[in-house]
Coordinates of C-alpha atoms in Angstrom, one line a residue:
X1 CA 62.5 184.0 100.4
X2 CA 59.0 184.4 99.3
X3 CA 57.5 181.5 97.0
X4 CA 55.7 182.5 93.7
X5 CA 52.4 183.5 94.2
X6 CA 49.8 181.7 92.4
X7 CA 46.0 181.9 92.3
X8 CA 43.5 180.7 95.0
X9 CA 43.1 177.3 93.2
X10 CA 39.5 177.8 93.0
X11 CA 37.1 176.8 89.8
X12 CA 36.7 180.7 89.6
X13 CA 40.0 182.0 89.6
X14 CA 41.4 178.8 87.3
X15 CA 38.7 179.2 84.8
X16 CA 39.6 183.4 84.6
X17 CA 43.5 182.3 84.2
X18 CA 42.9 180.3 81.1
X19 CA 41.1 182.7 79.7
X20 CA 43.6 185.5 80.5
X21 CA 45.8 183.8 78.5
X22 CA 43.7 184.3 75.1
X23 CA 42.3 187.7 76.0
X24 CA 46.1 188.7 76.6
X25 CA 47.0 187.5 72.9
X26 CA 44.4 189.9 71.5
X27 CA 46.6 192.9 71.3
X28 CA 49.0 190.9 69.1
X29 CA 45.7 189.5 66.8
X30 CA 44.8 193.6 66.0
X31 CA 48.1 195.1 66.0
X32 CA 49.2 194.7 62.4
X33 CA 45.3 196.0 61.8
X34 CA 45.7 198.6 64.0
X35 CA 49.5 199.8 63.3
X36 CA 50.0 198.5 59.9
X37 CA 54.0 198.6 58.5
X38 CA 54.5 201.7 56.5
X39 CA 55.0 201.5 52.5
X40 CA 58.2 202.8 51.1
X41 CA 57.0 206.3 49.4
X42 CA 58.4 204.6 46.3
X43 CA 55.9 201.8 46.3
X44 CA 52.4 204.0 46.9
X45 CA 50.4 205.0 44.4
X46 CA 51.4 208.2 43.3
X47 CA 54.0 208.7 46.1
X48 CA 51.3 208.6 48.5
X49 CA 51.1 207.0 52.1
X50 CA 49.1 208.7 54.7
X51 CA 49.5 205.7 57.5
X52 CA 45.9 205.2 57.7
X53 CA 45.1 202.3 59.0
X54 CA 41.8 199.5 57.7
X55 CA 39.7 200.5 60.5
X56 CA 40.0 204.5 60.8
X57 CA 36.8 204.8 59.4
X58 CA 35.2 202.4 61.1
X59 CA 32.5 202.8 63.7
X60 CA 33.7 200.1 66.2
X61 CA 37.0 201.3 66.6
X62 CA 36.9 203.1 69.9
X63 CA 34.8 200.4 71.2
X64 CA 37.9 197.8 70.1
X65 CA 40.5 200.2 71.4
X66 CA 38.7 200.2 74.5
X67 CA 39.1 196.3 74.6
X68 CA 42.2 196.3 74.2
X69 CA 43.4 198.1 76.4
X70 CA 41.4 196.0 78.5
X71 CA 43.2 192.8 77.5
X72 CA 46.8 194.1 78.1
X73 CA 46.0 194.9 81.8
X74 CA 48.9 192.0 83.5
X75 CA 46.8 191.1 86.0
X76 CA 42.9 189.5 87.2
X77 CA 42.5 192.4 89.9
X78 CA 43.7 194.7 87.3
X79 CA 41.2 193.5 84.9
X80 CA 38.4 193.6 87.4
X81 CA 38.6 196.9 88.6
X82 CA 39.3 198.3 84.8
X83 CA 35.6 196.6 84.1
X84 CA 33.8 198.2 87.1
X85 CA 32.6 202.1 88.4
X86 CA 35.6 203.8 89.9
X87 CA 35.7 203.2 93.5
X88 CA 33.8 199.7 93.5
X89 CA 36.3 197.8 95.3
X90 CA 37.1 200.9 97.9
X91 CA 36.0 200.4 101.3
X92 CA 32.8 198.1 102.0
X93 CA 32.3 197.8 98.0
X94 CA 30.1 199.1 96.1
X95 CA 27.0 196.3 95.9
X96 CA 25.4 196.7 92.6
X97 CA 28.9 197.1 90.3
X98 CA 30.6 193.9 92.5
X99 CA 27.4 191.6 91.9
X100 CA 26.8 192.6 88.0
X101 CA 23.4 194.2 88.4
X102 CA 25.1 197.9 87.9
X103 CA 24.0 199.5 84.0
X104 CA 27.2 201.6 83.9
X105 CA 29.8 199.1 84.4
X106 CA 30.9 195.6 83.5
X107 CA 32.8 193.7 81.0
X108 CA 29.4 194.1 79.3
X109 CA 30.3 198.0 78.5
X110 CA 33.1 196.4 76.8
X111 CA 31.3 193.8 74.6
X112 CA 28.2 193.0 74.4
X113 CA 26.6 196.4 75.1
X114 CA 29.4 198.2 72.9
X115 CA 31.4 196.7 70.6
X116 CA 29.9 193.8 69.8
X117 CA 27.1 195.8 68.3
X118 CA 29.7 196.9 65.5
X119 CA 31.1 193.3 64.9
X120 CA 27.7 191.2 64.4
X121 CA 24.2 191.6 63.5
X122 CA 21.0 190.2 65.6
X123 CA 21.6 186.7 64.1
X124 CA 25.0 186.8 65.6
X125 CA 26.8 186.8 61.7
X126 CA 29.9 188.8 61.7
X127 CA 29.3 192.0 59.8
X128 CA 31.0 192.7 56.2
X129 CA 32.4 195.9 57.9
X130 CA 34.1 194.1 60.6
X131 CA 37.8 193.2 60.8
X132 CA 37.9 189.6 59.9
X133 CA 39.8 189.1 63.0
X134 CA 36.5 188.8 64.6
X135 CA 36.2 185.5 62.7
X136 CA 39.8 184.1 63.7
X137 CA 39.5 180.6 65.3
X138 CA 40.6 180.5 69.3
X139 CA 41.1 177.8 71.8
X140 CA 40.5 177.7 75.4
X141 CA 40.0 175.7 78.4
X142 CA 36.6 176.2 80.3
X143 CA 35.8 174.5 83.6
X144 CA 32.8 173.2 84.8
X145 CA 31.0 171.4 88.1
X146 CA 29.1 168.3 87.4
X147 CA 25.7 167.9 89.2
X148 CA 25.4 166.0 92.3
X149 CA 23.3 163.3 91.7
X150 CA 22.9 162.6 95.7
X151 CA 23.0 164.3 98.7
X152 CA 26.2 165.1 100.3
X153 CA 27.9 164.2 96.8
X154 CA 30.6 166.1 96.0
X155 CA 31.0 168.0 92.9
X156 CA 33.0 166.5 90.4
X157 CA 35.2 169.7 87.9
X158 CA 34.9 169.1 84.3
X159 CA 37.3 170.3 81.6
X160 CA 36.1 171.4 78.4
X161 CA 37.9 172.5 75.4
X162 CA 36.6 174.6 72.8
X163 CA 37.4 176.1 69.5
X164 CA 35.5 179.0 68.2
X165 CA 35.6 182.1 66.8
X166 CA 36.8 185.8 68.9
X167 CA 33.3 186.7 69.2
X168 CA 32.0 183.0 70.6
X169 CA 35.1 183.4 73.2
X170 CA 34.1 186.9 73.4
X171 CA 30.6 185.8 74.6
X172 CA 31.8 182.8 77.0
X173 CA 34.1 185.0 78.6
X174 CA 31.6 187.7 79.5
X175 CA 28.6 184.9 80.4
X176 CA 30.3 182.4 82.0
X177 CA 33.5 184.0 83.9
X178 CA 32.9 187.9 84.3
X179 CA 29.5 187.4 85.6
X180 CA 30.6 186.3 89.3
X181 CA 34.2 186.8 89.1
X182 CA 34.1 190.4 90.3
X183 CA 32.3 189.6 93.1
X184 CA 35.2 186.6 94.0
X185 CA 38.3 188.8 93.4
X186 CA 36.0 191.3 96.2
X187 CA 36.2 188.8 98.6
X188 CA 39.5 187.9 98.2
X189 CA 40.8 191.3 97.9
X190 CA 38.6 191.7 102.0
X191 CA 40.4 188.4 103.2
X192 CA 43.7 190.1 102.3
X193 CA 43.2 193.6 104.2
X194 CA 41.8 191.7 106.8
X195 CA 44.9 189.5 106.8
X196 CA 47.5 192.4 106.8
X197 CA 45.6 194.2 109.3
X198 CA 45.9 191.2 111.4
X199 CA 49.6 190.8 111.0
X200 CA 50.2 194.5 111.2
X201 CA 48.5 194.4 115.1
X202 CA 49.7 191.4 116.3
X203 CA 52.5 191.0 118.8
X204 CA 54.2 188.7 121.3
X205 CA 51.9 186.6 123.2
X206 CA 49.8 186.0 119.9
X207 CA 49.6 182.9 118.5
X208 CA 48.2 182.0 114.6
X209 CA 46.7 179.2 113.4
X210 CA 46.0 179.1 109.3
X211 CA 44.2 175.9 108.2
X212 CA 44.2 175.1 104.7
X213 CA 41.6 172.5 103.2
X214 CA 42.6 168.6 103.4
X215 CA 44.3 167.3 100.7
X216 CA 43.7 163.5 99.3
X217 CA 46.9 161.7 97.8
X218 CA 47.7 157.8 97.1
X219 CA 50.8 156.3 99.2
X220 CA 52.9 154.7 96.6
X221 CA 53.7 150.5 97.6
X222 CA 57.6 150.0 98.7
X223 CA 60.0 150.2 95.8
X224 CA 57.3 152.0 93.6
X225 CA 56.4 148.9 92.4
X226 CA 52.9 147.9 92.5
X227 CA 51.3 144.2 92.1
X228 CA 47.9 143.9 90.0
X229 CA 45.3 144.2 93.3
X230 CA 47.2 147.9 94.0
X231 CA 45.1 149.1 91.4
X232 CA 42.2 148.3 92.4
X233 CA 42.8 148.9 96.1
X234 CA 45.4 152.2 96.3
X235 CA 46.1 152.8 100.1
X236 CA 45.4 156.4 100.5
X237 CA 46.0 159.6 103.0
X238 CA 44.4 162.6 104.0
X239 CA 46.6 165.4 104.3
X240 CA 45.4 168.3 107.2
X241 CA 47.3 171.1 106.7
X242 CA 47.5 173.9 109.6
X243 CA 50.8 176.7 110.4
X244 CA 51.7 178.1 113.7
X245 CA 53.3 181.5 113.6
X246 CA 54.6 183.6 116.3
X247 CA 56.4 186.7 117.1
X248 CA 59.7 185.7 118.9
X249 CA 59.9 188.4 122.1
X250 CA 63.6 188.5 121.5
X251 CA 63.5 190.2 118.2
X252 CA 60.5 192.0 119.0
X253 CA 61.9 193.9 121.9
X254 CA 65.2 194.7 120.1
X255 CA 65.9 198.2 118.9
X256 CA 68.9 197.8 117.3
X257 CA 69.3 194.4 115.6
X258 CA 70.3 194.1 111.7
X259 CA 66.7 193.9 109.6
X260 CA 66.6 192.0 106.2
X261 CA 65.7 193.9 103.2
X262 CA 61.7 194.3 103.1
X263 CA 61.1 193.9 106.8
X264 CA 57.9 194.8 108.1
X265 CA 59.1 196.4 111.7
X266 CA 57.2 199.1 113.9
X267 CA 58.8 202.6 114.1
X268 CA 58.6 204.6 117.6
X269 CA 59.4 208.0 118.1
X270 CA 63.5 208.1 119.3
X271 CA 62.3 209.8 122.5
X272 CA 59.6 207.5 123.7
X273 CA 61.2 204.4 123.1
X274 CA 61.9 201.8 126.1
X275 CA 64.1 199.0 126.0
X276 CA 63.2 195.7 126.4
X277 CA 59.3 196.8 126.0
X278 CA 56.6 194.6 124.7
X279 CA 54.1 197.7 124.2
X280 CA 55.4 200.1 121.4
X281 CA 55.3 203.6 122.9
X282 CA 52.4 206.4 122.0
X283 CA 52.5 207.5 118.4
X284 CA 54.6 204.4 116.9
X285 CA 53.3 202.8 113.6
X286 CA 53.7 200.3 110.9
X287 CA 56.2 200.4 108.0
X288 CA 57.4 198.0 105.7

C-alpha cells in the first residue's frame, strides 16, 4: 500500500502549499461576480434580463479569467508549468523561463504585468473600476529564514502571518514564492526521472541505498513523567535514516507467478524468453 504523498518538506515547497490554499479559494471569491444568479423575468425591469454579468465591460476581465483559471489548477507542478513557455520543463529545461529571467512567461504574465494593471493605479490604490473583491481581506502563512549571526549557524524558519488585501497577497505570492519556485519544482521533477530511470534498469545483484537527512527528537523520561531539571536538560537523539532495497532473484526470474494490481514487471517477447534468466532477452521493456 502506497503512503500519501506529501511535499518535500522544504521552506520552498511549504511556503507554496499555504499559499495554494488561498489562491485555490479565489475561484469561489469571483464566481458570484462572474456567474451571477439569474432574476426571475418577473422581477427585471421591464421583463428584462440579459445575464450580463458586473464585469463584461470591463477591461481586466480576460486578464482575471486568465487567473483563474490559474488558481483552479489542483496541483504545484500543474501550476508551474501553467505559468511558464510551453516546453520549459521538457528535457534539459529551458534556462531563462525555469530561473524567471524569461519576458514571455511567469506568474508575472498573470499579475503584475497584466492584470494588475486593471486593478490599481501607480500608487498601488485599487481602481473605482475594479471589482471590490480586489479589496477583500486574506490570510496566509509565509515562511521565512532568520539570518545566521555566526559561522556554521544554522538557519532558524520563521512563521509569519499576514492579513491583507487580494492584491497585497497577489504581490507576496508572485515576489516572494513564484520567483525561485519554478526553478525548485525543476529540480525535483529531474530527481524523479532520474529516480524511475534508476528503478526501471535495475536488477538482481543491485543493491539501493536512500539516505534521508537526520532527524533531532527528545527521549521522553520513564513513565512520561518528568522532574523539574528535565526541562532544562532533555536527553535527546539523532535519528539517521537510510533504506536497503533489493530485487529478490526468485521473483525476478519467474515468468509465471501472480502480479499485484499496478506492478511494474518487464515484458519479453514469448519467443525469446528463458527460464530461470537474470538477463531479460533482446527487445523486452518496461511496463507498469
Amino acid at each position: 500500500r502506497r503512503a500519501k504523498q506529501e511535499t518535500c518538506l522544504c521552506k520552498q515547497c511549504e511556503n507554496f502549499k499555504g499559499f495554494q490554499t488561498v489562491l485555490h479559494s479565489l475561484p469561489k471569491l469571483f464566481d458570484p461576480l462572474l456567474d451571477p444568479p439569474s432574476a426571475d423575468a418577473d422581477d427585471a425591469p421591464d421583463g428584462d434580463d440579459d445575464g450580463e454579468s458586473e464585469v463584461d465591460g470591463w477591461a481586466g476581465k480576460a486578464a482575471l479569467l486568465n487567473l483563474l483559471s490559474f488558481c483552479k489548477l489542483p496541483s504545484k507542478s500543474d501550476m508551474v508549468k501553467r505559468s511558464l513557455c510551453a516546453g520549459a520543463f521538457d528535457g534539459p529545461g529551458k534556462e531563462a523561463c525555469i530561473n524567471g529571467t524569461c519576458s514571455r512567461c511567469g506568474f508575472k504574465t498573470l499579475w503584475s504585468a497584466s492584470l494588475r494593471k486593471h486593478v490599481v493605479d501607480k500608487d498601488g490604490n485599487v481602481l473605482a473600476s475594479a471589482p471590490k473583491e480586489f479589496q477583500s481581506e486574506v490570510k496566509w502563512i509565509r515562511i521565512r529564514s532568520s539570518k545566521s549571526t555566526s559561522p556554521g549557524e544554522a538557519k532558524q524558519p520563521t512563521y509569519e502571518s499576514k492579513t491583507g488585501t487580494l492584491v497585497q497577497f497577489l504581490d507576496d505570492f508572485e515576489r516572494d514564492v513564484m520567483r525561485k519556485f519554478p526553478h525548485h519544482r525543476f529540480t525535483v521533477a529531474r530527481q524523479k526521472a532520474m529516480a524511475a530511470e534508476f528503478n526501471r534498469n535495475r536488477g538482481p545483484g543491485w543493491i539501493q541505498s536512500d539516505v534521508d537527512f537526520a532527524m533531532d527528537g527528545t527521549i521522553p523520561p520513564p513513565r512520561g513523567r518528568s522532574i523539574q531539571s528535565d526541562h532544562w536538560s532533555p536527553m535527546s537523539y539523532t535519528l539517521f535514516i537510510q533504506v536497503i532495497s533489493w530485487l529478490e532473484s526468485a521473483a525476478w526470474k519467474s515468468r509465471n507467478s501472480e502480479l499485484d494490481l499496478n506492478c511494474a514487471v518487464t515484458i519479453e517477447p514469448a519467443d525469446a524468453s528463458e527460464p530461470d534468466s537474470i538477463i531479460p532477452a533482446k527487445g523486452s521493456c518496461y511496463a507498469e
